[in-house]
Coordinates of C-alpha atoms and ligand atoms in Angstrom, one line a residue:
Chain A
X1 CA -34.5 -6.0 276.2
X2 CA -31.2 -5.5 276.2
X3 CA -30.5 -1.7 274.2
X4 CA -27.2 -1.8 271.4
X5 CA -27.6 1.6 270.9
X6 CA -29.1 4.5 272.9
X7 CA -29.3 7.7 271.5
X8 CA -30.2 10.7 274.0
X9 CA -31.0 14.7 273.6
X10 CA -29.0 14.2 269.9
X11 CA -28.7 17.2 268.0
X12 CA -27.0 18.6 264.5
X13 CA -26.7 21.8 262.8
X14 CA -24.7 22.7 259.6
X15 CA -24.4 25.9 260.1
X16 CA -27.4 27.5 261.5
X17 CA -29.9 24.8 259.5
X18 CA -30.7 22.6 262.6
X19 CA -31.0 19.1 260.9
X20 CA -31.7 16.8 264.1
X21 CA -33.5 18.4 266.9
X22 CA -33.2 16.3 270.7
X23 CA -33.4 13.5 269.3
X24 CA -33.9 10.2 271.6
X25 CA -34.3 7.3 270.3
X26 CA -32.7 3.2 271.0
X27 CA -31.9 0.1 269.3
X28 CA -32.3 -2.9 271.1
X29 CA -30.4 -6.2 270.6
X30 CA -32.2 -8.3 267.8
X31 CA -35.0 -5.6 266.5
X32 CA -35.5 -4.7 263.2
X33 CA -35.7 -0.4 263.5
X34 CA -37.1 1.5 260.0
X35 CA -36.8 4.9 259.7
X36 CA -39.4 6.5 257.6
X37 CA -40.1 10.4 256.9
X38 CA -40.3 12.7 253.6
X39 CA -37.4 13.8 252.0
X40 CA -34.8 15.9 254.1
X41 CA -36.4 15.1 257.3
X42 CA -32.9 14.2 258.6
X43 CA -32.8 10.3 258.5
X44 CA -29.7 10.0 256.5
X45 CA -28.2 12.6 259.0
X46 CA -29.3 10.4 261.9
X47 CA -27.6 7.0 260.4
X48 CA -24.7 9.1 259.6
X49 CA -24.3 10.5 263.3
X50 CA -24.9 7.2 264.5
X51 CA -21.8 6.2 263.1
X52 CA -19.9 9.3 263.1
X53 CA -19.6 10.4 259.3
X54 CA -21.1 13.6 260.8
X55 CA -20.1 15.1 264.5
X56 CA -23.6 15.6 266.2
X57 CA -23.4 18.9 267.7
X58 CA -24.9 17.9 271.1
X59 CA -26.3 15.1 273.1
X60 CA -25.1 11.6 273.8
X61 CA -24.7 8.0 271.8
X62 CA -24.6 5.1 274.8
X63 CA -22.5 2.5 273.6
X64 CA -22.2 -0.6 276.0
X65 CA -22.9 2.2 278.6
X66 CA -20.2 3.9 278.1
X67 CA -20.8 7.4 275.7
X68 CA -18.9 7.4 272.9
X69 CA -19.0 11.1 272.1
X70 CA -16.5 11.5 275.0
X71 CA -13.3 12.7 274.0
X72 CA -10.9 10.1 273.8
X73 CA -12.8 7.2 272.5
X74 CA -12.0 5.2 269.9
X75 CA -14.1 5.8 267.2
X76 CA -12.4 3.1 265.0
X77 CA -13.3 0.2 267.1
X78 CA -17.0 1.7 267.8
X79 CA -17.4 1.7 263.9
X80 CA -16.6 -1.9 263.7
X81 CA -19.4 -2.8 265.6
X82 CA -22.0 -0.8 263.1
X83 CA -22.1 -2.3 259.6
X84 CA -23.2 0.3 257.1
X85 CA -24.8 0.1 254.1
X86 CA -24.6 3.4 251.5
X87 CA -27.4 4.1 249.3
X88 CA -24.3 5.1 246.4
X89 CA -22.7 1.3 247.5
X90 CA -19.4 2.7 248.1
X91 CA -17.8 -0.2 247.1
X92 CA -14.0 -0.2 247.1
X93 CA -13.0 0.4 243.5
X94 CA -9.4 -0.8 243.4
X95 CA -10.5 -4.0 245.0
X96 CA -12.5 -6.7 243.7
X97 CA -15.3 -8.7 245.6
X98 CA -13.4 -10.8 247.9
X99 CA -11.0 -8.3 248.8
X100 CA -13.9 -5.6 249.9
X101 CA -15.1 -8.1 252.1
X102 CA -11.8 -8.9 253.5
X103 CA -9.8 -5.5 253.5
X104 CA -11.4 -4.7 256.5
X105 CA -11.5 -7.8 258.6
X106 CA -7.3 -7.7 257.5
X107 CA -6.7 -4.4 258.3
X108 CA -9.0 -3.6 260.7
X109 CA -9.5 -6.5 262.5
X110 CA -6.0 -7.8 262.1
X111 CA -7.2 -10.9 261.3
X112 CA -5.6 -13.4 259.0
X113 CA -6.1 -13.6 255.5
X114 CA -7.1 -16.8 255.3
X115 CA -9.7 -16.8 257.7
X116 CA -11.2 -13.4 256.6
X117 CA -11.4 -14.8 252.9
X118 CA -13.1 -17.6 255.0
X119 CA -15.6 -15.2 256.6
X120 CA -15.9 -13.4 253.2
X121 CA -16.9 -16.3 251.2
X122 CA -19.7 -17.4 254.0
X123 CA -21.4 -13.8 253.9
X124 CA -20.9 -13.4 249.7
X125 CA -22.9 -16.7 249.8
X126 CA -25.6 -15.4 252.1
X127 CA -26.2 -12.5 249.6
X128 CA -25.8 -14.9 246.9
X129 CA -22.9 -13.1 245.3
X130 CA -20.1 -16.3 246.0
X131 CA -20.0 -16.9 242.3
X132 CA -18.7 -13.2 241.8
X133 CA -15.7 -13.1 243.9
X134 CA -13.4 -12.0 241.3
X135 CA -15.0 -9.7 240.1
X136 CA -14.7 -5.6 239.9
X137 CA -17.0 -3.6 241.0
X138 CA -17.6 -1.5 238.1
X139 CA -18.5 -5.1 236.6
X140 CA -21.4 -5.6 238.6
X141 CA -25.1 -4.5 238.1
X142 CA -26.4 -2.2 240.9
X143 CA -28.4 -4.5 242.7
X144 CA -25.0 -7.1 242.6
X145 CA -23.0 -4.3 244.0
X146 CA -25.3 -3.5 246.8
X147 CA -25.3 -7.0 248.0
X148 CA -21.9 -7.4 248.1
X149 CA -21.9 -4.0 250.2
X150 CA -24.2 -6.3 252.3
X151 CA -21.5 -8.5 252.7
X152 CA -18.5 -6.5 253.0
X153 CA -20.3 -4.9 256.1
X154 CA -21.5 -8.8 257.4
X155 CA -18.1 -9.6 257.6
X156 CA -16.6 -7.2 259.8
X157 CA -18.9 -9.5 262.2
X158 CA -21.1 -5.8 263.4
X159 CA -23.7 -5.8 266.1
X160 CA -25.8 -3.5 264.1
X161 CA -26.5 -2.9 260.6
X162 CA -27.4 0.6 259.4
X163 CA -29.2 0.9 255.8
X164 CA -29.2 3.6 254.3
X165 CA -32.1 4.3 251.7
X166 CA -30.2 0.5 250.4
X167 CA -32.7 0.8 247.2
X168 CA -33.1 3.9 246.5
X169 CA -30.6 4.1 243.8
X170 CA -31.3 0.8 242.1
X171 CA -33.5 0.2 238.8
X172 CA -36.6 -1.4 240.0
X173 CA -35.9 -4.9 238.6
X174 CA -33.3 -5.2 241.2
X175 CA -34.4 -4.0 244.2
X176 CA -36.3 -7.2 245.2
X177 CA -32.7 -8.6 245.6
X178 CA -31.5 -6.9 248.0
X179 CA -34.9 -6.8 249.6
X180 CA -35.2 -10.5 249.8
X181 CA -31.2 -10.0 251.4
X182 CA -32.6 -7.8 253.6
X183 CA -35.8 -10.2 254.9
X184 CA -33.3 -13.3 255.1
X185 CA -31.3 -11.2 257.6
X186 CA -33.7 -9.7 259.7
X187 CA -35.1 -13.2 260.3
X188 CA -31.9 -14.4 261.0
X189 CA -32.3 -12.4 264.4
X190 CA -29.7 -9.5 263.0
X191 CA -30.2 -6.1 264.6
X192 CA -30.9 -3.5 262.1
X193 CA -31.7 0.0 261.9
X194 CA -32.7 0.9 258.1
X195 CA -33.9 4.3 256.4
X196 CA -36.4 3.2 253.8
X197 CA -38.6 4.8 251.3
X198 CA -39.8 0.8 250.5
X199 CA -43.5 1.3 253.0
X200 CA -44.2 -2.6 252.3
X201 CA -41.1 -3.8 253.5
X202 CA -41.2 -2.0 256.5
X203 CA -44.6 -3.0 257.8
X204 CA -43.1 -6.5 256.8
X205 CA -39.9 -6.8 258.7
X206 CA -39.5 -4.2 261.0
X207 CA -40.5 -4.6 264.6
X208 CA -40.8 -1.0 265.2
X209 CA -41.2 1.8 262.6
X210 CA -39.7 5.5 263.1
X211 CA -41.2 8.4 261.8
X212 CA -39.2 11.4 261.2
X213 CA -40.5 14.5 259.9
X214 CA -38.4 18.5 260.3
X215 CA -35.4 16.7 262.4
X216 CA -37.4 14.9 265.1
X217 CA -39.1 11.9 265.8
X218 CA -42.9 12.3 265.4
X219 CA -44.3 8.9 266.1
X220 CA -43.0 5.1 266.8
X221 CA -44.4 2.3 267.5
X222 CA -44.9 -1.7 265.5
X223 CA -45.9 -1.1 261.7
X224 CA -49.4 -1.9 262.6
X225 CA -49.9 1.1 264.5
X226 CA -47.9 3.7 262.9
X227 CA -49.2 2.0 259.2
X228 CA -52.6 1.7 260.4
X229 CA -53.3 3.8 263.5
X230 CA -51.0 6.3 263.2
X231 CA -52.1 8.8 266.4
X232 CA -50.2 12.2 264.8
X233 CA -51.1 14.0 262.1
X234 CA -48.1 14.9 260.6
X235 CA -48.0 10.7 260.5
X236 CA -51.2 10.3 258.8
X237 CA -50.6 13.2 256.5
X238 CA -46.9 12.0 255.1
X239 CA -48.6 8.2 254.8
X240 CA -51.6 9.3 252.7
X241 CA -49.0 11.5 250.5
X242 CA -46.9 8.0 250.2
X243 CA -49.1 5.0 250.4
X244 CA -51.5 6.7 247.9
Chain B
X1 CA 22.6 18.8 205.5
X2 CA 24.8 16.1 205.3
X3 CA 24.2 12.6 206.0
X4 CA 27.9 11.9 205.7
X5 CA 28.6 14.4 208.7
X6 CA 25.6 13.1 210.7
X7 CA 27.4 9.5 210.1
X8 CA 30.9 10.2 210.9
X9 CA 30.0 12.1 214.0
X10 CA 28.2 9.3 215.2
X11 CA 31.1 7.0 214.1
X12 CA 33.6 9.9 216.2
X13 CA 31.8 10.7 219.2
X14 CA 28.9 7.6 220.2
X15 CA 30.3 7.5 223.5
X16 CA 29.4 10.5 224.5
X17 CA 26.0 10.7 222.7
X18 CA 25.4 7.3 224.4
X19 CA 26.8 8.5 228.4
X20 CA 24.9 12.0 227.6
X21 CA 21.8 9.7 226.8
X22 CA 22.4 7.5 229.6
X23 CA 22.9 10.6 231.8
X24 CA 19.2 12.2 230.8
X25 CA 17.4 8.9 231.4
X26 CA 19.3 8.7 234.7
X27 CA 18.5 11.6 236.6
X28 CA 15.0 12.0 234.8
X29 CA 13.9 8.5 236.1
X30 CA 15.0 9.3 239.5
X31 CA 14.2 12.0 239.8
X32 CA 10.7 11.7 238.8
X33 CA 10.5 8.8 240.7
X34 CA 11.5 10.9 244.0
X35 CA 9.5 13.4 243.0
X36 CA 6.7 11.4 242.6
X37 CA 7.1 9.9 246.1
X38 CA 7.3 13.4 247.1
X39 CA 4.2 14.6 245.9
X40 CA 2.2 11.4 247.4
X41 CA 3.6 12.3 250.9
X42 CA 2.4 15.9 250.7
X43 CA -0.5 14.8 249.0
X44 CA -1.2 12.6 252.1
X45 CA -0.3 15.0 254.6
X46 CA -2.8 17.9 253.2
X47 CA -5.6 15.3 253.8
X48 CA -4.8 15.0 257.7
X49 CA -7.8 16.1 259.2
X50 CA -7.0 19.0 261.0
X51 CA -7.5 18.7 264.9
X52 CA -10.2 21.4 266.2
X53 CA -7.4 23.1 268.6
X54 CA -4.3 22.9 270.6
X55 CA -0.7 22.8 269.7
X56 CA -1.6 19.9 267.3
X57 CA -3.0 22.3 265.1
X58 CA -1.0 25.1 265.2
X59 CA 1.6 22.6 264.1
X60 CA -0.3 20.8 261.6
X61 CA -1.0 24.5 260.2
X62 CA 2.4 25.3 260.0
X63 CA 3.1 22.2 257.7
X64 CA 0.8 22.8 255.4
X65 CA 1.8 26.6 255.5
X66 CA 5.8 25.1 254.5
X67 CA 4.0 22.7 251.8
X68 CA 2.3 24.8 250.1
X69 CA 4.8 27.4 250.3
X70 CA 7.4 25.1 248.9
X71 CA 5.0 23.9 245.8
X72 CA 4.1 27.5 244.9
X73 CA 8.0 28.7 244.8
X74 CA 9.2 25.7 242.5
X75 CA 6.1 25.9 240.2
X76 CA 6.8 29.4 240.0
X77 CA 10.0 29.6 239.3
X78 CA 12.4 28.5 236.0
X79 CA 14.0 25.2 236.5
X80 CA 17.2 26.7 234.8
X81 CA 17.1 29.2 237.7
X82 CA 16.8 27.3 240.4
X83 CA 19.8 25.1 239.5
X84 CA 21.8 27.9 239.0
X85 CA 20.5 29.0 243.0
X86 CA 20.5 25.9 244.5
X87 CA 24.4 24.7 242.9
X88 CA 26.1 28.0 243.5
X89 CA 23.7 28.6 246.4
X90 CA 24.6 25.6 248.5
X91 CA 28.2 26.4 248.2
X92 CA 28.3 29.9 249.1
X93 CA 25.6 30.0 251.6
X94 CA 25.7 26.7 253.6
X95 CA 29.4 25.5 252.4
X96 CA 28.4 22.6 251.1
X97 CA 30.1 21.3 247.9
X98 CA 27.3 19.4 246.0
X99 CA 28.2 17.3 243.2
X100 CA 27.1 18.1 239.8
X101 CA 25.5 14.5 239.9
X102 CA 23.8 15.0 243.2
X103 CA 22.6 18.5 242.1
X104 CA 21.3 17.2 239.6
X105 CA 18.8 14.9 241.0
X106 CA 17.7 17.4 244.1
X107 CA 17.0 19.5 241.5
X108 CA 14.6 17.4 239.2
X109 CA 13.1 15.9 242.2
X110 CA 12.6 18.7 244.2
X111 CA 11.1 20.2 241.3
X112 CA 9.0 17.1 239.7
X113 CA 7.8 16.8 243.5
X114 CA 6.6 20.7 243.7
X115 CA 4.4 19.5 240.2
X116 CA 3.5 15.9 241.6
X117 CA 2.1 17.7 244.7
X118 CA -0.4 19.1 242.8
X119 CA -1.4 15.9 240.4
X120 CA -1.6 14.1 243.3
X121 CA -3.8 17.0 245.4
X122 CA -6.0 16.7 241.8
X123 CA -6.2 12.6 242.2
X124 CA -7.4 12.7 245.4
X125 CA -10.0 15.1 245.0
X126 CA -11.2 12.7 242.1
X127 CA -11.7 10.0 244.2
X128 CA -15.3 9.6 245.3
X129 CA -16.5 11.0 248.7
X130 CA -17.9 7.5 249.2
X131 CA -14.8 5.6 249.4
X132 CA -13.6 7.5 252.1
X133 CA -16.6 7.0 254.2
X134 CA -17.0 4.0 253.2
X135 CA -13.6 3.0 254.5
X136 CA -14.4 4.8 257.7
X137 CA -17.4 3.1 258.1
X138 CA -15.9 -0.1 258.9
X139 CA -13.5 1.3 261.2
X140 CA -9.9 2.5 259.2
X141 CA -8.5 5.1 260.5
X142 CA -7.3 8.2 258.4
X143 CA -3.7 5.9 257.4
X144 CA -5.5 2.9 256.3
X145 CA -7.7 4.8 254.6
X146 CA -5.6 6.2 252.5
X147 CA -3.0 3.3 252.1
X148 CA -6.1 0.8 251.2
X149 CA -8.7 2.3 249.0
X150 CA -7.8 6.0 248.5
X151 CA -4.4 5.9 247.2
X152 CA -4.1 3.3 245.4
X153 CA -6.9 4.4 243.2
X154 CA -5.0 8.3 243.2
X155 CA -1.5 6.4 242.0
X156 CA -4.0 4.5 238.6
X157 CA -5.4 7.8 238.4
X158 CA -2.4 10.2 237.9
X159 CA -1.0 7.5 236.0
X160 CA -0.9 9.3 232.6
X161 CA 0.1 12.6 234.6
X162 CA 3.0 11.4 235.9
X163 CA 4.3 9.8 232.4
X164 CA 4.2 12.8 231.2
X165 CA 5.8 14.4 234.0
X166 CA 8.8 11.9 233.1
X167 CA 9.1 12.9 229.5
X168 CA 9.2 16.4 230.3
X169 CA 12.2 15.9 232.7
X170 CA 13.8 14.2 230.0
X171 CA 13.9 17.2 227.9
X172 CA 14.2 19.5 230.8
X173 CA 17.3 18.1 231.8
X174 CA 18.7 20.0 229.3
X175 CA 19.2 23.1 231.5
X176 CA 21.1 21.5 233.4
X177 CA 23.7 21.9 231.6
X178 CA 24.6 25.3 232.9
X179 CA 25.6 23.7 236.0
X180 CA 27.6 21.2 234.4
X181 CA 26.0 17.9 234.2
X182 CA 27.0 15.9 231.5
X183 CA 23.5 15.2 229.9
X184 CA 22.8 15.0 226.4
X185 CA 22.4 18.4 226.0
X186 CA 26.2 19.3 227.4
X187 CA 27.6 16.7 225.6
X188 CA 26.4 17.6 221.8
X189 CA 27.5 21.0 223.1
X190 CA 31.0 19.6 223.5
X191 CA 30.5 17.6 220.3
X192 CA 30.0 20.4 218.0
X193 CA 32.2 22.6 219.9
X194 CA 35.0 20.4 218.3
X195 CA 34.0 19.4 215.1
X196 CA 31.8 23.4 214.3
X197 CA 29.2 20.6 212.9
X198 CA 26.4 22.3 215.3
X199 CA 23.4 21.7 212.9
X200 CA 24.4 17.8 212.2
X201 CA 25.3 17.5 216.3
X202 CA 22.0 18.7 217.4
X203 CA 20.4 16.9 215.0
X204 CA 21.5 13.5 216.2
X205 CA 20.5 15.0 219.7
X206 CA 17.4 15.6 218.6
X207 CA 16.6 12.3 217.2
X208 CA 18.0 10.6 220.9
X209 CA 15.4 12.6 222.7
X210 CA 12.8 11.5 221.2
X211 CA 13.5 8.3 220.6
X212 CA 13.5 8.1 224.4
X213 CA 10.5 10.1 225.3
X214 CA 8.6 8.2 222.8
X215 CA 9.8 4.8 224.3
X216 CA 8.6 6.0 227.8
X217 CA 5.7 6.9 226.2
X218 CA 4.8 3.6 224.6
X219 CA 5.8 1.9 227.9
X220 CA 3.5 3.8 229.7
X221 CA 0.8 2.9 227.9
X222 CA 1.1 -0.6 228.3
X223 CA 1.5 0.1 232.3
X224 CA -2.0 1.8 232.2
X225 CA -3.5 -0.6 230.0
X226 CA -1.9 -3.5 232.5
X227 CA -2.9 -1.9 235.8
X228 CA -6.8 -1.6 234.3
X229 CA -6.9 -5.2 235.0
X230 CA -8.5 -7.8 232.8
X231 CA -11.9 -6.3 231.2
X232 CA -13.8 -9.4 232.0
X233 CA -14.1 -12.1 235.2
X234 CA -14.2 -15.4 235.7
X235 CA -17.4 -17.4 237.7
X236 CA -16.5 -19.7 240.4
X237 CA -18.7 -22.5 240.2
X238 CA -20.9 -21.2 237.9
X239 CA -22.2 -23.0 234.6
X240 CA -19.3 -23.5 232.0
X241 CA -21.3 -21.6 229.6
X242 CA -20.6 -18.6 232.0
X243 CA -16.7 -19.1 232.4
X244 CA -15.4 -15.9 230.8
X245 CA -11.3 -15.6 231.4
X246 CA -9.5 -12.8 230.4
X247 CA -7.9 -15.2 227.5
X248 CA -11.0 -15.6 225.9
X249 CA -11.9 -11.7 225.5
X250 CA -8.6 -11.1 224.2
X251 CA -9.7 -14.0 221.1
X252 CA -12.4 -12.5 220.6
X253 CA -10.7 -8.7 220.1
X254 CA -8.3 -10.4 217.6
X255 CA -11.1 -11.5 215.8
Ligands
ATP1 N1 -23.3 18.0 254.6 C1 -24.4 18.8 254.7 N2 -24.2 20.1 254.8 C2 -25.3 21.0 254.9 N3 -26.5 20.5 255.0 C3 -26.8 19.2 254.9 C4 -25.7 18.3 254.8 N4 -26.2 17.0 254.8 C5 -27.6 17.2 254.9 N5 -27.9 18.5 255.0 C6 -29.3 19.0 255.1 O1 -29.9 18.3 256.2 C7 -31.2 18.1 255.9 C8 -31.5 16.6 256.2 O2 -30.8 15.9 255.2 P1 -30.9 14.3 255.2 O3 -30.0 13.9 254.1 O4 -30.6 13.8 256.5 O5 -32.4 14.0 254.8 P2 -33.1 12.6 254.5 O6 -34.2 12.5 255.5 O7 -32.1 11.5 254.5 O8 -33.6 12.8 253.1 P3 -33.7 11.8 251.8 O9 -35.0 11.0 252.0 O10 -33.9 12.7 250.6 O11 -32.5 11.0 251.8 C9 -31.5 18.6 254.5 O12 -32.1 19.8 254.6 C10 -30.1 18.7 253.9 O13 -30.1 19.8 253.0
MG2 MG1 -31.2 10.3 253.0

């Protein structure tokens, strides 16, 4: 299968706390990726170098074969291509729900308003939220505003979507919303990489499951072996803590 | 004190009450007004991420260096003083003959722009980490960044800030008067030097002032409560039991 993303010998420290240890690691075109691990096992940190919100300190991220942790590559264009999704939202304050989903695709993009509202309106329907579109962010519910985050990223058209813990911050009446978002996409043949605490969806949707643990990657494989199977300890250990 | 006096002053010498007035407002508007821009542009430039090494840095470094240099000296020194430096100053040092007029408003701005600097450095720092990455995360560079989510949310933020920055250069604009600007101040100084009425003079003074910082006050307000948008939003498409406009909240408030 044809790899998005290859990640080789990745590393980051803050400081001397070495967060991500050699990490290597692959998305290919059309899977459905979960991260799982314990808390502060470095997931976040790996999402977050994946797109650049933090400099690794070492190693290599193969982007259409090319690495785009050489100097003198444009970040800005590589980000368009990853569509992320914050655990906090991070939805644009000062604009309401069309314009978040169209700032970008405007700006970024340079493409015309019109057909970025047009683009905008087609992913705020896929997340359901094409009802809201003049609304404010502070007037949305949690799970409302994460879907639209959904969309703003779906509309800058990425290759990739990265999730972010996408439910870890919502009341649990809502995060069967932005699950069921979530499912309808990965079906859809989207390619996704998503850091999840949510162990059922994962052995649902994803087509391989990551576990981190300490800032490297313990064990991967299809949910039935890591969920069932799992070979490591340190695997079957953090599942009997969490499945309990 | 005598409300005769008060009244034949007024009926003497409105002009110049009404060109001192018209005087204050002037160069307090603009001057807050390029002040303001002033601080936004240093308040901008101290985000730049600084470049790792190279000459890029070094220069980049020696900005910031100037900037905050510059906002520590005006904060830290009297307004009165510095128009005194600056007027006689420009003359004596550089030759150049400034205008009272044009003194005037580099003064003010330079001034509201040292105190802007610092609202502005304050309303960024209030804005959420996660707008910026956000906003990075689907590909804006440091510019857009800051042009499409961050400042716009700094400029509602230091909102109240910067109203009160204007009504303090409106009374501040006094002292400029020992330059020779021909503000309110200076003119009930010229006022009462005529008619020895000093109390009655600077009372009607008194009463301008305020009457204009209040006003900007009041307008303010309304700005704020304008730029917070409509408390409510409307559904599109949804059921007409749903439709909430902005008309129908403000019904119900009346209520
Ligand atoms: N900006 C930072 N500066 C210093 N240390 C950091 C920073 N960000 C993360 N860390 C550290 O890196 C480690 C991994 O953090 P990370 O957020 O990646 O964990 P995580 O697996 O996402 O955890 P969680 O499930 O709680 O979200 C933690 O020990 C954390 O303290
Ligand atoms: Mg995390």
């Amino acid at each position: 299968m044809e790899k998005v993303i290859e990640i080789q010998h990745l590393s980051k420290s803050f400081g001397t706390n070495e967060v991500l240890k050699d990490i290597d690691f692959s998305v290919s075109k059309g899977e459905v990726v979960c991260v799982i691990g314990s808390s502060g096992s470095g997931k976040s940190t790996l999402l977050r170098c994946v797109n650049l919100l933090e400099k690794p300190s070492g190693g290599k991220i193969i982007y259409n074969g090319k690495n785009i942790l050489d100097a003198h590559h444009n970040i800005h264009s590589y980000r368009t291509k990853l569509g992320m999704v914050f655990q906090q939202f991070n939805l644009f304050n000062n604009h309401n729900v069309l314009n978040n989903c169209v700032v970008g695709q405007i700006k970024v993009l340079k493409r015309k308003r019109q057909d970025a509202e047009k683009t905008a309106k087609k992913f705020l329907h896929v997340v359901g939220m094409d009802q809201y579109v003049n609304a404010k962010p502070e007037q949305l519910s949690g799970g409302q505003k994460q879907r639209v985050a959904i969309a703003r990223a779906l509309s800058m058209e990425p290759e990739v979507m990265l999730f972010d813990e996408p439910t870890s911050a919502l009341d649990p009446e809502m995060v069967g919303e932005v699950l069921k978002v979530m499912k309808d996409l990965a079906k859809s043949g989207l390619t996704m990489l998503i850091v999840t605490h949510e162990m059922e969806f994962a052995k649902e949707v994803a087509d391989r499951v990551v576990f981190m643990d300490k800032g490297v990657i313990v064990e991967e494989g299809p949910p039935e072996q890591i969920f069932n199977h799992p070979k490591k300890e340190r695997t079957q250990e953090f599942l009997k803590r969490t499945l309990r | 004190m005598s409300l005769e006096w008060v009244i034949t002053i007024l009926t003497n010498n409105w002009p110049m009450f009404l060109r001192g007035a018209g005087m204050t407002l002037l160069i307090s508007i603009i001057g807050t007004l390029i002040g303001a821009a002033i601080g936004l542009i240093i308040g901008i430039v101290n985000t730049i991420p600084m470049p790792e090494r190279g000459v890029k840095r070094l220069f980049q470094k020696t900005i910031n260096f100037l900037l905050s240099a510059y906002v520590e000296f005006f904060r830290g020194t009297p307004m009165i003083v510095q128009a005194m430096v600056i007027f006689y100053g420009s003359a004596m040092a550089f030759g150049i003959d400034m205008d009272v007029f044009t003194a005037a408003i580099f003064i003010v701005s330079i001034n509201t722009g040292a105190y802007m600097a610092e609202i502005v450095r304050g309303g960024i720092i209030s804005v959420d980490k996660g707008q910026f990455e956000a906003a990075q995360a689907i590909g804006m560079n440091h510019f857009q960044t800051m042009m499409n989510v961050v400042m716009p949310q700094v400029v509602r933020n230091i909102l109240p800030a910067t109203g009160n920055q204007f009504v303090i250069n409106i009374k501040d604009t006094a002292v400029l008067n020992v330059i020779g600007v021909t503000e309110l101040f200076f003119q009930t100084k010229s006022v009462s030097g005529n008619n020895f009425r000093y109390f009655e003079s600077f009372f009607i003074a008194c009463v301008l002032y305020f009457v204009m910082t209040f006003t900007i006050t009041l307008l303010l307000r309304k700005l704020e409560r304008k730029m917070a948008g409509p408390s409510n939003y409307s559904m599109i498409g949804g059921l007409p039991m749903q439709v909430v406009t902005p008309e129908d909240t403000e019904h119900k408030i009346k209520e």
